Short mmCIF file of C-alpha atoms and ligand atoms in Angstrom, two decimals:
data_model
loop_
_atom_site.label_atom_id
_atom_site.label_comp_id
_atom_site.label_asym_id
_atom_site.label_seq_id
_atom_site.Cartn_x
_atom_site.Cartn_y
_atom_site.Cartn_z
CA MET V 1 17.40 15.60 -4.38
CA SER V 2 17.10 18.68 -2.00
CA GLU V 3 14.21 19.21 0.38
CA ASP V 4 12.61 21.77 -1.77
CA GLN V 5 12.73 19.78 -4.61
CA ILE V 6 11.00 16.82 -2.92
CA ALA V 7 8.35 19.15 -1.54
CA ARG V 8 7.69 20.56 -4.93
CA ARG V 9 7.50 17.08 -6.59
CA PHE V 10 5.08 16.09 -3.79
CA GLU V 11 2.75 19.18 -4.38
CA ALA V 12 2.96 18.39 -8.20
CA VAL V 13 1.74 14.84 -7.58
CA LYS V 14 -0.71 15.76 -4.99
CA ALA V 15 -2.23 18.37 -7.75
CA GLN V 16 -2.23 15.53 -10.31
CA VAL V 17 -4.19 13.26 -8.27
CA ALA V 18 -6.94 15.85 -7.25
CA GLN V 19 -7.10 16.58 -11.25
CA ALA V 20 -7.52 12.92 -11.92
CA GLU V 21 -10.49 12.98 -9.20
CA ARG V 22 -12.00 15.85 -11.02
CA ASP V 23 -11.54 14.27 -14.50
CA MET V 24 -13.28 11.42 -13.20
CA GLY V 25 -16.04 13.00 -11.19
CA ARG V 26 -14.92 11.37 -8.13
CA ALA V 27 -15.25 13.21 -4.87
CA PRO V 28 -12.26 15.42 -3.64
CA GLY V 29 -10.05 13.36 -1.45
CA SER V 30 -11.42 9.91 -2.49
CA VAL V 31 -8.17 8.77 -3.54
CA ALA V 32 -5.48 8.47 -1.06
CA LEU V 33 -1.90 9.14 -1.91
CA VAL V 34 0.25 6.59 -0.18
CA ALA V 35 3.88 8.32 -0.39
CA VAL V 36 6.16 5.32 -0.82
CA SER V 37 9.45 6.19 1.02
CA LYS V 38 11.38 2.83 0.78
CA LEU V 39 15.20 3.37 0.67
CA PHE V 40 14.81 6.87 1.57
CA GLY V 41 15.88 8.18 4.79
CA ALA V 42 14.34 10.89 7.24
CA GLU V 43 16.03 13.77 5.38
CA ALA V 44 14.02 12.91 2.31
CA ILE V 45 10.65 12.08 4.28
CA LEU V 46 10.59 15.11 6.47
CA PRO V 47 9.76 17.72 3.70
CA VAL V 48 6.61 15.59 2.67
CA LEU V 49 5.63 15.12 6.57
CA GLU V 50 6.28 18.98 6.89
CA ALA V 51 3.93 19.47 3.71
CA GLY V 52 1.33 18.14 6.01
CA HIS V 53 1.31 14.63 4.50
CA ARG V 54 0.76 11.62 6.83
CA ARG V 55 0.30 8.39 4.67
CA PHE V 56 3.50 6.32 3.74
CA GLY V 57 4.22 3.06 2.31
CA GLU V 58 7.26 0.87 3.24
CA ASN V 59 8.33 -2.42 1.63
CA TYR V 60 10.29 -3.78 4.20
CA VAL V 61 9.48 -4.38 8.15
CA GLN V 62 13.04 -3.98 9.18
CA GLU V 63 13.66 -0.60 7.52
CA ALA V 64 10.42 0.75 8.65
CA ARG V 65 11.20 -0.51 12.17
CA ALA V 66 14.45 1.39 11.89
CA LYS V 67 13.10 4.60 10.42
CA TRP V 68 9.41 5.33 11.59
CA PRO V 69 9.47 5.15 15.49
CA ALA V 70 11.68 8.44 15.45
CA LEU V 71 9.71 10.17 12.97
CA ARG V 72 6.35 9.08 14.62
CA GLU V 73 7.58 10.86 17.90
CA ARG V 74 7.43 14.17 16.08
CA PHE V 75 4.51 13.25 13.85
CA ASP V 76 2.18 11.01 16.00
CA ASP V 77 -0.80 10.65 13.33
CA VAL V 78 1.26 9.14 10.56
CA ALA V 79 -0.47 5.79 8.75
CA LEU V 80 1.93 3.57 7.74
CA HIS V 81 1.26 1.03 4.90
CA LEU V 82 3.22 -2.23 4.32
CA ILE V 83 3.32 -2.89 0.68
CA GLY V 84 5.87 -5.32 0.28
CA PRO V 85 5.89 -9.22 0.84
CA LEU V 86 5.33 -10.05 4.46
CA GLN V 87 6.91 -13.48 6.06
CA SER V 88 4.82 -14.96 8.48
CA ASN V 89 7.65 -14.78 11.08
CA LYS V 90 7.45 -11.06 10.66
CA ALA V 91 3.64 -10.84 11.50
CA LYS V 92 4.14 -9.67 15.05
CA GLU V 93 6.29 -6.79 14.11
CA ALA V 94 4.04 -5.91 11.19
CA VAL V 95 1.03 -5.80 13.06
CA ALA V 96 2.80 -3.68 15.91
CA LEU V 97 4.06 -1.22 13.21
CA PHE V 98 1.73 -0.76 10.27
CA ASP V 99 -1.74 0.70 10.06
CA VAL V 100 -2.63 -1.11 6.71
CA ILE V 101 -1.09 -4.25 5.52
CA GLU V 102 -1.62 -4.52 1.78
CA THR V 103 0.24 -8.05 0.87
CA LEU V 104 -1.96 -10.56 2.69
CA ASP V 105 -1.65 -13.49 0.23
CA ARG V 106 -1.50 -16.84 1.96
CA GLU V 107 -3.51 -18.68 4.70
CA SER V 108 -0.34 -19.26 6.94
CA LEU V 109 -0.24 -15.62 6.86
CA ALA V 110 -3.67 -14.91 7.55
CA LYS V 111 -3.44 -17.24 10.48
CA GLU V 112 -0.38 -15.47 11.99
CA LEU V 113 -1.96 -12.08 11.69
CA ALA V 114 -5.17 -13.11 13.06
CA ARG V 115 -3.22 -14.50 16.11
CA GLU V 116 -1.16 -11.32 16.54
CA ILE V 117 -4.19 -9.01 16.04
CA ALA V 118 -5.81 -11.00 19.04
CA LYS V 119 -2.71 -10.87 20.97
CA GLN V 120 -1.86 -7.11 20.46
CA GLY V 121 -5.54 -5.76 20.45
CA ARG V 122 -4.24 -3.88 17.46
CA THR V 123 -6.16 -4.18 14.12
CA PRO V 124 -4.21 -3.09 11.01
CA ARG V 125 -6.39 -2.59 7.90
CA LEU V 126 -6.02 -5.68 5.62
CA LEU V 127 -5.65 -5.82 1.67
CA VAL V 128 -5.48 -9.01 -0.25
CA GLN V 129 -2.74 -8.87 -2.84
CA VAL V 130 -3.78 -10.15 -6.08
CA ASN V 131 -1.24 -11.65 -8.54
CA THR V 132 -3.07 -10.36 -11.78
CA GLY V 133 -0.35 -11.02 -14.08
CA GLU V 134 0.14 -14.61 -12.52
CA GLU V 135 3.99 -13.94 -12.48
CA PRO V 136 5.75 -16.65 -10.72
CA GLN V 137 8.22 -14.18 -8.85
CA LYS V 138 5.68 -11.96 -7.36
CA GLY V 139 3.48 -12.30 -4.25
CA GLY V 140 -0.19 -12.33 -4.40
CA VAL V 141 -3.20 -14.70 -4.82
CA THR V 142 -4.06 -15.92 -8.62
CA PRO V 143 -7.34 -14.38 -9.99
CA ALA V 144 -8.56 -17.87 -9.80
CA GLU V 145 -7.97 -18.42 -6.19
CA VAL V 146 -8.77 -15.27 -4.69
CA ASP V 147 -12.47 -15.69 -4.07
CA ALA V 148 -11.86 -18.53 -1.93
CA PHE V 149 -8.90 -16.96 -0.33
CA ILE V 150 -10.98 -14.07 0.59
CA ALA V 151 -13.76 -16.41 1.93
CA ALA V 152 -11.19 -18.42 4.08
CA CYS V 153 -9.75 -15.23 5.71
CA ARG V 154 -13.24 -14.07 6.80
CA GLU V 155 -14.72 -17.42 7.59
CA ARG V 156 -11.77 -19.47 8.92
CA HIS V 157 -9.35 -16.79 10.38
CA GLY V 158 -12.03 -14.09 11.23
CA LEU V 159 -10.19 -11.34 9.47
CA ARG V 160 -11.81 -8.42 8.16
CA VAL V 161 -10.62 -7.97 4.55
CA GLU V 162 -11.31 -4.53 3.26
CA GLY V 163 -9.90 -4.39 -0.26
CA LEU V 164 -7.22 -5.54 -2.70
CA MET V 165 -3.95 -4.59 -4.03
CA CYS V 166 -2.05 -5.41 -7.23
CA ILE V 167 1.15 -4.79 -9.01
CA PRO V 168 0.78 -5.22 -12.73
CA PRO V 169 3.50 -6.74 -14.70
CA ALA V 170 6.09 -4.04 -15.74
CA GLU V 171 6.06 -4.97 -19.37
CA GLN V 172 2.44 -4.78 -19.98
CA PRO V 173 -0.26 -1.97 -20.28
CA PRO V 174 -1.54 -1.64 -16.54
CA SER V 175 -5.27 -1.23 -17.51
CA ALA V 176 -6.46 -4.57 -17.91
CA HIS V 177 -4.87 -5.52 -14.66
CA PHE V 178 -6.63 -2.44 -12.82
CA ALA V 179 -9.92 -3.36 -14.62
CA LEU V 180 -9.61 -6.93 -13.57
CA LEU V 181 -8.75 -6.04 -9.77
CA ALA V 182 -11.87 -3.77 -9.67
CA GLN V 183 -14.03 -6.59 -10.88
CA ILE V 184 -12.82 -8.93 -8.14
CA ALA V 185 -13.40 -6.22 -5.64
CA ARG V 186 -17.14 -5.82 -6.71
CA ARG V 187 -17.84 -9.46 -6.86
CA ASN V 188 -16.58 -9.67 -3.14
CA GLY V 189 -18.06 -6.55 -1.81
CA LEU V 190 -14.93 -4.81 -1.34
CA ALA V 191 -14.37 -1.20 -1.18
CA THR V 192 -10.81 -0.47 -1.26
CA LEU V 193 -8.52 -0.56 -4.39
CA SER V 194 -4.79 0.11 -4.03
CA MET V 195 -3.67 0.34 -7.57
CA GLY V 196 -1.31 2.69 -9.32
CA MET V 197 2.43 3.83 -8.97
CA SER V 198 4.51 6.67 -10.62
CA GLY V 199 4.06 5.68 -14.02
CA ASP V 200 0.40 4.56 -14.07
CA TYR V 201 -1.72 6.29 -11.43
CA ALA V 202 -4.03 8.40 -13.56
CA ALA V 203 -5.12 5.02 -15.18
CA ALA V 204 -5.62 3.23 -12.00
CA ILE V 205 -7.74 6.20 -10.79
CA GLN V 206 -9.81 6.30 -14.00
CA LEU V 207 -10.63 2.44 -13.26
CA GLY V 208 -11.32 3.04 -9.51
CA ALA V 209 -8.41 3.09 -7.36
CA THR V 210 -8.88 4.43 -3.70
CA HIS V 211 -5.43 4.14 -3.03
CA VAL V 212 -2.42 5.03 -5.19
CA ARG V 213 1.09 4.35 -4.13
CA ILE V 214 3.91 6.91 -5.29
CA GLY V 215 7.44 6.88 -4.87
CA SER V 216 9.63 7.73 -7.52
CA ALA V 217 7.63 10.65 -8.77
CA ILE V 218 8.09 12.26 -5.22
CA PHE V 219 11.45 11.09 -3.96
CA GLY V 220 13.18 10.51 -7.32
CA GLN V 221 14.90 7.19 -8.18
CA ARG V 222 16.10 4.99 -5.66
CA GLY V 223 19.70 3.87 -4.96
C1 PLP E 1 8.17 0.62 -4.85
C2 PLP E 1 6.72 0.26 -4.92
C3 PLP E 1 5.92 1.56 -5.40
C4 PLP E 1 6.29 2.62 -5.61
O1 PLP E 1 6.94 2.55 -7.14
P1 PLP E 1 7.04 4.03 -7.94
O2 PLP E 1 7.19 3.53 -9.30
O3 PLP E 1 8.39 4.43 -7.44
O4 PLP E 1 6.08 4.81 -7.69
C5 PLP E 1 4.57 1.04 -5.23
N1 PLP E 1 3.96 -0.20 -4.95
C6 PLP E 1 4.92 -1.19 -4.63
C7 PLP E 1 4.31 -2.49 -3.93
C8 PLP E 1 6.23 -0.91 -4.58
O5 PLP E 1 7.09 -2.10 -4.28
#
């Protein structure tokens, strides 16, 4: 895709997010757009940066480390979200590189993150991933275990959990999953809800998303 095409698609997505905010009577700008740039290089990301956008999502620590330091030299106010699974042995790099980690989903990782946050004096915002569809191949805490997990993050590891993230099963209508995530957030006093991707972000905004993660609608099909 050409740089012009990517810029146009980005503006269209931005306008649709704003429209969904208006439709729901939500405040303008209350839904943050995370542009998911995984598997795309700097030439695809630049048109979006040049359009003034600063919030991006990446799935892999390694890939983000290869791509973003150079881009950040030119755009130093970029906010990077980690939206892919995080191995505990990459916690150090993740804390150094990311502003938001959306995939906190087990105590061994909570412990490593707490250690690195204390060591590095850098505090990425943390979201707990919930496996709302209870899919064995997917990361995330099950809905039955999530309240206890959030409590353990707070009390045992001293972490400030800010919200929740989910990836609904591909073959199911997503709305029930979005509603479940919103319900879990409410009962745990959490304000941030990362839900909704290219195919379903309008429904997610309807059900209270504060962050939508949009890749292919901006950058096109991956690989
Ligand atoms: C790839 C990915 C996205 C973006 O998906 P699109 O359908 O391309 O918008 C969002 N969230 C997560 C966790 C992803 O892995």
